[in-house]
Coordinates of C-alpha atoms and ligand atoms in Angstrom, one line a residue:
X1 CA 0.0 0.0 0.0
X2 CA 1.6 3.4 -0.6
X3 CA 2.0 5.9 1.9
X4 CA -1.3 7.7 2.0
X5 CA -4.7 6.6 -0.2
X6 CA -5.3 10.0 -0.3
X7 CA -3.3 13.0 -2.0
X8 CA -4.5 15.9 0.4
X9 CA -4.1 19.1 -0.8
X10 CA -5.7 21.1 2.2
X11 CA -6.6 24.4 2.1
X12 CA -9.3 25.0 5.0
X13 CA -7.0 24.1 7.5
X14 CA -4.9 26.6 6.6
X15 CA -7.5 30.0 7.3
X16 CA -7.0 30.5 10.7
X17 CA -10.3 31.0 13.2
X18 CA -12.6 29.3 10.7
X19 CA -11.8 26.0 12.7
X20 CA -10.3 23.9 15.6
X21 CA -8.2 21.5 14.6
X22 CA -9.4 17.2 16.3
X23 CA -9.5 14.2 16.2
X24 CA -11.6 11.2 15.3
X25 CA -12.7 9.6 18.2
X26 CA -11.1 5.7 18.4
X27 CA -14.8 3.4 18.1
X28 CA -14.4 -0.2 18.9
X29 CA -14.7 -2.8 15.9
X30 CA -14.8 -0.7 12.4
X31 CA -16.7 -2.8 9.5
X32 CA -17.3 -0.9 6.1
X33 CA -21.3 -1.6 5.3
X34 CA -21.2 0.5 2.4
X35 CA -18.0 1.9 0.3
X36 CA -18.7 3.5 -3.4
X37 CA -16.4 2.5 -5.7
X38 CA -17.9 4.7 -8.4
X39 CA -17.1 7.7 -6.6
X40 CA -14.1 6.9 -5.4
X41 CA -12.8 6.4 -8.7
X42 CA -13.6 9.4 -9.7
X43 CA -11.9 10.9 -6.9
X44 CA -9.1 9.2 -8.3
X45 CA -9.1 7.0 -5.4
X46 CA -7.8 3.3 -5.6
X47 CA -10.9 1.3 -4.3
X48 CA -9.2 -1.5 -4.3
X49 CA -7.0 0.0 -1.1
X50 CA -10.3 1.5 0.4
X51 CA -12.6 -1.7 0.2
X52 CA -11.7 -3.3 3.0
X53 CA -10.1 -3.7 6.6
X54 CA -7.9 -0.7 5.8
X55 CA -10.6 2.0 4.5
X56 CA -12.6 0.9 7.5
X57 CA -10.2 1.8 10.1
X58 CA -10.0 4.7 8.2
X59 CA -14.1 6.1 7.2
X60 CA -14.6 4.6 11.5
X61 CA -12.2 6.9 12.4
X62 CA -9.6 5.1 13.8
X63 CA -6.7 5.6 11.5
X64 CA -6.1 9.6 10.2
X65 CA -4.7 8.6 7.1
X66 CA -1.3 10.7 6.2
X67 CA -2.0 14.0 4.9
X68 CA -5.1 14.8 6.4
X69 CA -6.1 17.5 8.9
X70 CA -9.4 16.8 10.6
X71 CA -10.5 19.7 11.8
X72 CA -14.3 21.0 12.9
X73 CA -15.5 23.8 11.3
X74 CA -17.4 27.0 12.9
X75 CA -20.8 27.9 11.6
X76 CA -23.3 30.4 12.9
X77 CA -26.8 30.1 11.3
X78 CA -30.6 30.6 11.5
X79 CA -32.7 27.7 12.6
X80 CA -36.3 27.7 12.1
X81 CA -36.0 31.7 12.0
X82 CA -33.9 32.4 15.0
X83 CA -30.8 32.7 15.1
X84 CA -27.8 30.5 16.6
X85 CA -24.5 32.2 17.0
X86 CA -22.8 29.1 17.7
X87 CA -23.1 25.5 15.8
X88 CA -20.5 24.2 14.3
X89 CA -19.5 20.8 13.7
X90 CA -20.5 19.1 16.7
X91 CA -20.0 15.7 14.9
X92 CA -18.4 16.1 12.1
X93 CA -15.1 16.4 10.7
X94 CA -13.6 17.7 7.6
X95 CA -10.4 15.2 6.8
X96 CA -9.5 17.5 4.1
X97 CA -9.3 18.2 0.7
X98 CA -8.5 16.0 -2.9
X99 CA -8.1 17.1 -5.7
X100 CA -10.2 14.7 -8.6
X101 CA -8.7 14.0 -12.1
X102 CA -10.9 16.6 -13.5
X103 CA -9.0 19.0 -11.5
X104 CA -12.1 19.9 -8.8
X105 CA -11.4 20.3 -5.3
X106 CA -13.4 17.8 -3.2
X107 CA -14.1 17.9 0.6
X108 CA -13.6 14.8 3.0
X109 CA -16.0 14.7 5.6
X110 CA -16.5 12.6 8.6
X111 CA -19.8 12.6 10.1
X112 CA -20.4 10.8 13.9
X113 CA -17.2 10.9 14.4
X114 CA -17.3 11.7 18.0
X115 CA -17.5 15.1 20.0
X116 CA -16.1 18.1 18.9
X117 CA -15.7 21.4 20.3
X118 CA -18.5 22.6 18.6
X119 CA -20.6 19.6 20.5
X120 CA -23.1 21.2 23.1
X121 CA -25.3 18.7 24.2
X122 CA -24.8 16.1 22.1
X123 CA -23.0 13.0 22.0
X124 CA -20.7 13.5 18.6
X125 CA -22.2 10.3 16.8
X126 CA -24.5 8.6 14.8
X127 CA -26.7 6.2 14.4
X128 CA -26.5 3.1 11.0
X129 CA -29.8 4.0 9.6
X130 CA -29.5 7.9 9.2
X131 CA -26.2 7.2 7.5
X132 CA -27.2 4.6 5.6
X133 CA -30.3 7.1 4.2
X134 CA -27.3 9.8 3.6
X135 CA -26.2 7.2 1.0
X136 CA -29.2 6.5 -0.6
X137 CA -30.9 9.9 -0.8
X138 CA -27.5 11.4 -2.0
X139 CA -27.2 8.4 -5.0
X140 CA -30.9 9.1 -5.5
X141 CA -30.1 12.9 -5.9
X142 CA -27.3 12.2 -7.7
X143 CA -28.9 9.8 -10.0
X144 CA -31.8 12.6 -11.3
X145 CA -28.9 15.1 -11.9
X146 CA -29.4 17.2 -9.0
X147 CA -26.2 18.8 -7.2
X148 CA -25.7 16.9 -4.2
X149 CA -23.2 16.2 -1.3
X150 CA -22.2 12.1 -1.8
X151 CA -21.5 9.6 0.4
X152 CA -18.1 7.5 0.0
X153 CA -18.5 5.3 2.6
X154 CA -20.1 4.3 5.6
X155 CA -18.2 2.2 8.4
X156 CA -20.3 0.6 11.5
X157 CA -18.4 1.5 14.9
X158 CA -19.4 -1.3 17.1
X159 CA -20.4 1.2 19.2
X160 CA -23.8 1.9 20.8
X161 CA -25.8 5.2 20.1
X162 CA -28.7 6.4 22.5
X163 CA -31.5 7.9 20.9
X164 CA -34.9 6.7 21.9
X165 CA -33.8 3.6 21.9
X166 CA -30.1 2.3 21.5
X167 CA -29.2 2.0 18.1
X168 CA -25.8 0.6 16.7
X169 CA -23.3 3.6 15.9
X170 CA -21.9 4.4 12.1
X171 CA -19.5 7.0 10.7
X172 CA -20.2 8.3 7.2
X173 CA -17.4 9.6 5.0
X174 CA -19.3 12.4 3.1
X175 CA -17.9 14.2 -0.3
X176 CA -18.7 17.9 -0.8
X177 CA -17.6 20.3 -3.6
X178 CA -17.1 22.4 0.0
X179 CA -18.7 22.7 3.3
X180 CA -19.6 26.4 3.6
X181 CA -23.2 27.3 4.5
X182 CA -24.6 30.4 4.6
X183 CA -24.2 30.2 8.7
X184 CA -20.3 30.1 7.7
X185 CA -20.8 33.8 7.0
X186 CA -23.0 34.4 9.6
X187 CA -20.7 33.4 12.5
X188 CA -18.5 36.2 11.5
X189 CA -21.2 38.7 9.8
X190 CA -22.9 38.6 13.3
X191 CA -19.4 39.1 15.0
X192 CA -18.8 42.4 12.7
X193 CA -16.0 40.2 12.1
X194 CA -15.2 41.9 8.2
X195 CA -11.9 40.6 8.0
X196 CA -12.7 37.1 8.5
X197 CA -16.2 37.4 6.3
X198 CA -14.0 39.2 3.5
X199 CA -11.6 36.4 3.7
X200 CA -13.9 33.7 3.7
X201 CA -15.9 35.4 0.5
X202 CA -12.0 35.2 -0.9
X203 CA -11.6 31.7 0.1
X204 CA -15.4 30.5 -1.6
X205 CA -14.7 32.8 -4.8
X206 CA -11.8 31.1 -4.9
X207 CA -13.3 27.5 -4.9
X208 CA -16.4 27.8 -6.7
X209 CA -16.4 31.4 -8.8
X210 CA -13.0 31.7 -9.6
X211 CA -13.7 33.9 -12.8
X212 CA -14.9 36.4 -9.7
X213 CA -11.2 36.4 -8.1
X214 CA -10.0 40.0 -7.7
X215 CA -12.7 42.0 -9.2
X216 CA -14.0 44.9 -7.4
X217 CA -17.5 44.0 -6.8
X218 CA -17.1 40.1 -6.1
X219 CA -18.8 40.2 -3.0
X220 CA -21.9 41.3 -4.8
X221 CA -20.7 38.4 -7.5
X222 CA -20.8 35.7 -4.8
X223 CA -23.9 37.0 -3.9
X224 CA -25.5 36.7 -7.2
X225 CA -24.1 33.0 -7.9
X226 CA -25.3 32.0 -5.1
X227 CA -28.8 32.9 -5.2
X228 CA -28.4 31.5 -8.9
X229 CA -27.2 28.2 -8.4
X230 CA -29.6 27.9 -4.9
X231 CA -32.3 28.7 -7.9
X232 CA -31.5 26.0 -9.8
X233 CA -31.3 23.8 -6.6
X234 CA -35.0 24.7 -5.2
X235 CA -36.1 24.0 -8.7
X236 CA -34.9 21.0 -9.0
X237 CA -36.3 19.6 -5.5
X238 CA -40.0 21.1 -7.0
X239 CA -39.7 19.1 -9.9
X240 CA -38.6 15.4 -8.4
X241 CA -41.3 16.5 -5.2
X242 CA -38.1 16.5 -2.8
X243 CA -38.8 18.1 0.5
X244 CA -35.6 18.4 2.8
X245 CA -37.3 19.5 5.9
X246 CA -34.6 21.3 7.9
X247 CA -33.9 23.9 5.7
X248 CA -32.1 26.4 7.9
X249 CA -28.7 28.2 7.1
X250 CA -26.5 26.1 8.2
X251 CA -28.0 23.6 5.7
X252 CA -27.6 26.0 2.6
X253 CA -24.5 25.8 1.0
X254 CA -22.4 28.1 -0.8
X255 CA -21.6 25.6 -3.6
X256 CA -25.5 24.7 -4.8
X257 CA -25.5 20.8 -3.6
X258 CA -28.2 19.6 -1.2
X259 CA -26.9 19.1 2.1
X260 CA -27.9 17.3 5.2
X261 CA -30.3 14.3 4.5
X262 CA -32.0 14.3 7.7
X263 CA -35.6 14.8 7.8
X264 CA -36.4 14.9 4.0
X265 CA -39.1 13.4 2.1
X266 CA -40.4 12.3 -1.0
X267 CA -43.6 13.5 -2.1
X268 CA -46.2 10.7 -3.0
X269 CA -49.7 12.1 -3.1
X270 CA -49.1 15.4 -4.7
X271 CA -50.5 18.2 -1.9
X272 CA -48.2 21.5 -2.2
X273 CA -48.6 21.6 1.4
X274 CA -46.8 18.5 2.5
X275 CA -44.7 18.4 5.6
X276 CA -43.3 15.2 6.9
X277 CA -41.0 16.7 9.4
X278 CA -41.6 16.1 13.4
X279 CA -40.4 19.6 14.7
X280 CA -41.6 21.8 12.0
X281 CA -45.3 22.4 13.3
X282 CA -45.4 25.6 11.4
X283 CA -44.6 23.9 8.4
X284 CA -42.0 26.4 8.0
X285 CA -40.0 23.9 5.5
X286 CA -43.2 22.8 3.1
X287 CA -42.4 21.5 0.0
X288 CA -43.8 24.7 -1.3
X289 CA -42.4 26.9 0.8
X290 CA -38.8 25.9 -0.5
X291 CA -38.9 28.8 -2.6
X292 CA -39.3 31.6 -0.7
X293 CA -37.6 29.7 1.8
X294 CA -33.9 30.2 0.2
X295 CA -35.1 33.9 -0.4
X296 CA -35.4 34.3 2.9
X297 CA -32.1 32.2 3.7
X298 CA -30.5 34.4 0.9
X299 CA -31.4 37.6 2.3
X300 CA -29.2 36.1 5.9
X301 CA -26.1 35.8 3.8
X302 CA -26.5 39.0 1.7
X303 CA -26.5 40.8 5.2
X304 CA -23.3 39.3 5.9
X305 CA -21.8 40.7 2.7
X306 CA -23.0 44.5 2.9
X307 CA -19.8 45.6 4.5
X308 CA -17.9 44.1 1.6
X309 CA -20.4 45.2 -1.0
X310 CA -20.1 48.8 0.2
X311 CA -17.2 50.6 -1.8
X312 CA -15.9 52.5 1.6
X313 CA -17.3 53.0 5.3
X314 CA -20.1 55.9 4.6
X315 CA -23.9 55.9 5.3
X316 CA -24.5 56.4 1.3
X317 CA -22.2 53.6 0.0
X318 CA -23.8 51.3 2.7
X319 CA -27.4 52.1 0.8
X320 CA -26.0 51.6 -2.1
X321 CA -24.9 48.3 -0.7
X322 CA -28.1 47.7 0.5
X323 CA -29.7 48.2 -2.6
X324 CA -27.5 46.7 -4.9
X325 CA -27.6 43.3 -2.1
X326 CA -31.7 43.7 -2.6
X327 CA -31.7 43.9 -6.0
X328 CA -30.0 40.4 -6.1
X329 CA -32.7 39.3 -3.6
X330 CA -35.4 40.3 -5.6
X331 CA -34.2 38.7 -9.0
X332 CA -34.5 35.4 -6.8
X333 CA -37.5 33.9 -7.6
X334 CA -37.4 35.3 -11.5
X335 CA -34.3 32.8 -11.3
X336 CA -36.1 30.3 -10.3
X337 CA -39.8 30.7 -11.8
X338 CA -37.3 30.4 -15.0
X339 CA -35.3 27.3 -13.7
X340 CA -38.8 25.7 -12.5
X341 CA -40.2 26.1 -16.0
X342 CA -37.2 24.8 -17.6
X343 CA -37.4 21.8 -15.7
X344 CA -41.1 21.3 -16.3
X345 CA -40.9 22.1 -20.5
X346 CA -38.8 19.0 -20.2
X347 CA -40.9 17.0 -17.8
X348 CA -44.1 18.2 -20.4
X349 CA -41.8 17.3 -23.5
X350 CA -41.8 20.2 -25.0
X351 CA -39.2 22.6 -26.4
X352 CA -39.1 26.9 -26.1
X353 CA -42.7 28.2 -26.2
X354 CA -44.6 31.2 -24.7
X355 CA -43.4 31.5 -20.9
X356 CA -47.3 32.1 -20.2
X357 CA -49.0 29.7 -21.7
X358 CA -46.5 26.7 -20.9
X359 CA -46.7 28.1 -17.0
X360 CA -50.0 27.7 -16.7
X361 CA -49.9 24.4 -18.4
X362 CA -47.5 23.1 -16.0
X363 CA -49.7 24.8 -12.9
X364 CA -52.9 23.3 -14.4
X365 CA -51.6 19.8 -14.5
X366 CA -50.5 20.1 -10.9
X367 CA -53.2 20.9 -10.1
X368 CA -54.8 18.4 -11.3
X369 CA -52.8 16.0 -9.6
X370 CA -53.2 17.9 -6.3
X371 CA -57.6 17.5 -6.7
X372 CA -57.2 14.1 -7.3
X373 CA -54.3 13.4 -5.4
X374 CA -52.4 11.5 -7.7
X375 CA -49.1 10.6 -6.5
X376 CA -46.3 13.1 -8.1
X377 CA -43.7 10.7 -9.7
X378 CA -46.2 8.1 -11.4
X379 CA -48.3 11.3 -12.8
X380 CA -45.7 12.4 -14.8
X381 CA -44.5 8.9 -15.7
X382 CA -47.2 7.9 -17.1
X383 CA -47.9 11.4 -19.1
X384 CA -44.2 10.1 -20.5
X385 CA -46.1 6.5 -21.2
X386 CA -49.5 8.7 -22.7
X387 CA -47.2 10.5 -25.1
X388 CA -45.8 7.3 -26.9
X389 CA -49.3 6.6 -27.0
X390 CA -50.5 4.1 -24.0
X391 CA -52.8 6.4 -21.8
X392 CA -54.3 3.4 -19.7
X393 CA -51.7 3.9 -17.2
X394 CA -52.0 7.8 -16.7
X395 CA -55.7 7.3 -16.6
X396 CA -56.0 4.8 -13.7
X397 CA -54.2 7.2 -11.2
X398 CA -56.6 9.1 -11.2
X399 CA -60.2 8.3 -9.6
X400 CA -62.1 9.1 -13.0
X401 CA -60.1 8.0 -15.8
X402 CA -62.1 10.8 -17.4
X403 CA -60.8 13.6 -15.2
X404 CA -57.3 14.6 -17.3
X405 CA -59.2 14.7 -20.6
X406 CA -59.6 18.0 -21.1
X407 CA -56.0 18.4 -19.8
X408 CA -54.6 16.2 -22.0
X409 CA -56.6 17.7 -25.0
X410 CA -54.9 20.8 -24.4
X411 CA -51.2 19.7 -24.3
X412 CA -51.6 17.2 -27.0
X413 CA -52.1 20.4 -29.4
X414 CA -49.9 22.8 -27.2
X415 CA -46.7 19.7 -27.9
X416 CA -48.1 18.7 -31.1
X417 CA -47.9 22.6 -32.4
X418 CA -43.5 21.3 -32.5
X419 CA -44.2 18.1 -34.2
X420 CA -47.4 16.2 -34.5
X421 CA -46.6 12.8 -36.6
X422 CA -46.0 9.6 -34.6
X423 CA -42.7 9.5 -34.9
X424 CA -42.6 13.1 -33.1
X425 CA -44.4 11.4 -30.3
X426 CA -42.9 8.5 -29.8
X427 CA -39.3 10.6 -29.9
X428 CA -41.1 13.0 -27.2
X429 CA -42.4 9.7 -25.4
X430 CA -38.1 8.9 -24.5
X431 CA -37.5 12.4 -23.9
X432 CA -39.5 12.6 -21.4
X433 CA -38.7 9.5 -19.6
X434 CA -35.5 10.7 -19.6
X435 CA -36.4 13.0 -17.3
X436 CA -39.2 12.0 -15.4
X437 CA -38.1 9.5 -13.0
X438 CA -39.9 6.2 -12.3
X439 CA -37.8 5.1 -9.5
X440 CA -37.2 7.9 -6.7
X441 CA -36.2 6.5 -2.9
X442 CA -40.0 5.9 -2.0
X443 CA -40.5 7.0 2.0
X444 CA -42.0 3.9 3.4
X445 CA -39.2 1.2 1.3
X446 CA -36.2 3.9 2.6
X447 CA -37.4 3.1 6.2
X448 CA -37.8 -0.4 5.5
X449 CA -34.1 -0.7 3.9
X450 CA -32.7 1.4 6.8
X451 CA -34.5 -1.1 9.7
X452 CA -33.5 -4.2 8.2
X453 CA -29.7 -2.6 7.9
X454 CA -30.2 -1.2 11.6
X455 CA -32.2 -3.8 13.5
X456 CA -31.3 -6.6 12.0
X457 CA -27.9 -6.5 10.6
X458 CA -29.3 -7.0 6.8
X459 CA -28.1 -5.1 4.4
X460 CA -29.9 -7.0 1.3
X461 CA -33.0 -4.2 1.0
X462 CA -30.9 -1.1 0.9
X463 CA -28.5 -2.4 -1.2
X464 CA -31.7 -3.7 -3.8
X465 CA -33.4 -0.1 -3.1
X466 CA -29.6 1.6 -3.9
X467 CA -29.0 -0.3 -7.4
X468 CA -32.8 0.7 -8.1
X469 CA -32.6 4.6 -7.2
X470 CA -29.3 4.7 -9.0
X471 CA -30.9 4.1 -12.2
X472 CA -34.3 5.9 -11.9
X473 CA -35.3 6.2 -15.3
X474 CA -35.6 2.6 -16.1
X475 CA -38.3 0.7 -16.0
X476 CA -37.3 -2.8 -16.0
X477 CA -38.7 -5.5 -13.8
X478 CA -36.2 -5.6 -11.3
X479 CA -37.0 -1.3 -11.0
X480 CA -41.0 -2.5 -10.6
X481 CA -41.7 -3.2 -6.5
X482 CA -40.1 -0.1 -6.2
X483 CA -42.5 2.3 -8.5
X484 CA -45.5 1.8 -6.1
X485 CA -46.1 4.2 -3.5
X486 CA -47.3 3.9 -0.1
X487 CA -50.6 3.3 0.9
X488 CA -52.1 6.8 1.4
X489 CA -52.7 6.3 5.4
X490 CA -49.2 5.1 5.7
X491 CA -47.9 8.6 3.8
X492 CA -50.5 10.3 5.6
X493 CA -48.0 9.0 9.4
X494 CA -44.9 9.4 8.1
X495 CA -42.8 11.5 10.0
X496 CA -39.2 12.2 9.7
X497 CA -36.9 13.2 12.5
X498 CA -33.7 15.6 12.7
X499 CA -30.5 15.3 15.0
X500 CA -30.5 11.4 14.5
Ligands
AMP1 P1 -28.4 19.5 11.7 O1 -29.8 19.9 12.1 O2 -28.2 18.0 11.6 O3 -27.9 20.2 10.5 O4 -27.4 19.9 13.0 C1 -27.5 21.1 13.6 C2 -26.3 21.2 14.5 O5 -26.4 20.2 15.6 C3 -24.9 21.1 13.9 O6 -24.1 22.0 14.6 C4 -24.6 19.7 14.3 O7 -23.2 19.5 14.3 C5 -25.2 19.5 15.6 N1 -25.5 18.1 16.0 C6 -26.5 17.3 15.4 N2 -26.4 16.1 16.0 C7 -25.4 16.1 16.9 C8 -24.9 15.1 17.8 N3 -25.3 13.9 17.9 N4 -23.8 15.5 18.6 C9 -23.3 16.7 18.5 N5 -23.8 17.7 17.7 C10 -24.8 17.4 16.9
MG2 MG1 -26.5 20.4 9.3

């Protein structure tokens, strides 16, 4: 084995206050359940080095492999709508950084890796089943093209964990394009710490905007890209009906991949209003809040920035900062009405059109699905299945097979105004299910992989429910079991939980 699996090239560790440098706590019998040779190789990784007795000693935390620098990171942020000045990594650990054959700079993460200074209350660990649905929500999310935060491995500990009941103990060795949040910035924006929130704008232009690097109004840049790539983000959540439930600042990343798979969801049933998380009574973090939810989350880290958006220290060039910072604000959910409506042309089959007329098309078939509570993924399935011609399917989702006709009338002439012959159909027919997914990580088979794993050592069901959400646009028989949704009182009790 050469000296170090890894080629760390670390620059985190190297911005001083942003982090305390720890250790891994030492857990008592490491055993890799999961290790993902597809991502490690495109790490540039060797899996054949990681795959065994060795990478488990190393994703447990029991060996720091040469080169890296675990440290925790400091993060501020707003949860539920008040503000924390103090999270942090209170379980988690960045290794440090590779560099992939592509040339893009990955994070190493630990997570349950014991307590950290950043720990409060809790215990520093975690539990086998909330790592093992970090896996399969981030291949799921990964699979239908959305940015996402990847797992690389998960290694049980042989440790207990107390929750409500005890539970065996994991570590999960997450990949990240970075780890700063929003609450990053707010730790030291709240501080009226400018230095530190000018050099950590330096430190994310330089990872994901480079092209900003050195111009006078990067802050406002950052800022913008951002907002931008959190557009495309929220949009893309809408349009597979993902709900993540804890949506608060520390959970928004600077980079534009989802983060933290706690408390999501799937949607089923489609009902705009759906909440599936325990503590969010309010239903702060709705699947259709998400939107104005990052406005709201955007607004936090464009407060942080005025200081650096202002051209000097005066009371006019801090309006002007205010205004130029609200103007970004406000282009927000232009951004992502037109990143929602990209998505959903797609999801419809169709190419450019009138803006108007294809938004309403898109609202009036959700809302279609919402009266008769159609479940989200299967409805536009089987409108991919209707446009190569077999509408059987579409029609028994819904009560009255009757009910989308006039619908259906509607886009059939709206799609068949770019191409009306059969062949034009049937092409339009693949495009679609290209795009709308007939696998996603269904709620009630995730729990049921994650308790077998868990409670009974089995591993069989979430590695049969990975392989299928890793290909979610085929529709072999294999893919089948795993197309049918819940009963509807089952979705109606599911609940999701946080801090697990
Ligand atoms: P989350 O809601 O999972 O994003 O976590 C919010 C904050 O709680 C972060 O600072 C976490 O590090 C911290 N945290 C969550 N679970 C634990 C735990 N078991 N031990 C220590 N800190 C935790
Ligand atoms: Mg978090």
């Amino acid at each position: 084995m050469s000296a170090s699996p890894f080629r760390f090239d670390n620059t985190y560790a190297r911005l001083p206050g942003f982090s305390a440098p720890w250790s891994p706590a030492s857990v008592p019998a490491p055993d890799l359940l999961y290790f993902n040779r597809a991502l490690a190789l495109e790490l540039g990784l060797d899996p054949d080095v990681l795959d065994g007795p060795d990478g488990a000693a190393i994703f447990a935390g029991n060996r720091v492999p040469e080169g890296a620098e675990p440290l925790a990171q400091a993060y501020a942020g707003h949860q539920f709508g008040g503000f924390s000045p103090q999270l942090g990594d209170g379980r988690a650990l960045l290794l440090g950084e590779v560099i992939d054959p592509s040339g893009a700079r990955r994070d190493l993460m630990l997570k349950g890796s014991g307590r950290t200074p950043f720990s409060r209350r809790g215990d520093g660990k975690a539990a086998v089943g909330p790592m093992l649905r970090e896996v399969l929500i981030g291949e799921a999310m990964h699979a239908l093209g959305l940015p996402t935060t990847r797992a690389l491995a998960v290694a049980a500990t042989g440790e207990t964990v107390h929750r409500e009941r005890p539970l065996p103990g994991a570590v999960l060795t997450r990949v990240a394009a970075s780890h700063l949040r929003v609450g990053t910035f707010e730790l030291f924006g709240a501080r009226g710490d400018t230095d530190r929130v000018r050099q950590l704008a330096d430190y994310a232009i330089a990872r994901h905007d480079p092209d900003l690097a050195g111009t006078s109004d990067r802050a406002l840049g950052l800022l913008r890209r951002v907002a931008q790539r959190q557009a495309a983000l929220v949009a893309g959540w809408m349009n597979v009906g993902f709900i993540h439930g804890v949506m608060n600042t520390d959970n928004v990343t600077i980079s534009g991949e989802t983060i933290d798979y706690g408390p999501c969801a799937f949607l089923e049933a489609y009902d705009p209003d759906a909440v599936f998380s325990s503590i969010d009574h309010g239903g702060r973090y709705a699947y259709r809040n998400q939107p104005p939810v990052t406005r709201w989350n955007l607004a936090r880290l464009a407060e942080t920035l005025l200081p650096l958006i202002a051209a000097e220290d005066s009371k006019e060039a801090m309006s002007e900062a205010i205004r130029q910072a609200t103007g970004v604000i406000d282009a927000f959910p232009e951004w992502y009405e037109d990143a929602l409506l990209t998505g959903q042309r797609a999801k419809l089959g169709l190419h450019g059109g009138d803006d108007a007329t294809d938004r309403a098309l898109a609202g009036d078939w959700l809302a279609l699905l919402h009266d008769h509570r159609v479940d989200f993924t299967l409805g536009w399935r089987r409108l991919a299945d209707a446009a190569g011609g077999n509408e059987g399917p579409l029609r028994t989702l819904f009560s009255n097979p009757q009910a989308p006709d006039a619908w259906l009338t509607r886009w059939r002439t709206r799609a068949g105004g770019e191409g009306d012959a059969a062949a034009d159909w049937s092409e339009r027919a693949e495009r679609m299910r290209r795009v709308n997914p007939a696998v996603i990580p269904r709620n009630h088979r995730v729990e049921e992989a994650l308790a077998a794993a868990s409670d009974h050592g089995d591993l069989g069901p979430f590695r049969r429910l990975l392989a299928a959400v890793q290909r979610p646009y085929d529709e072999t028989p294999e893919q089948a079991e795993y197309l049918t949704p819940a009963r509807a009182e089952v979705t109606a009790c599911y609940r999701t939980f946080c801090g697990t």
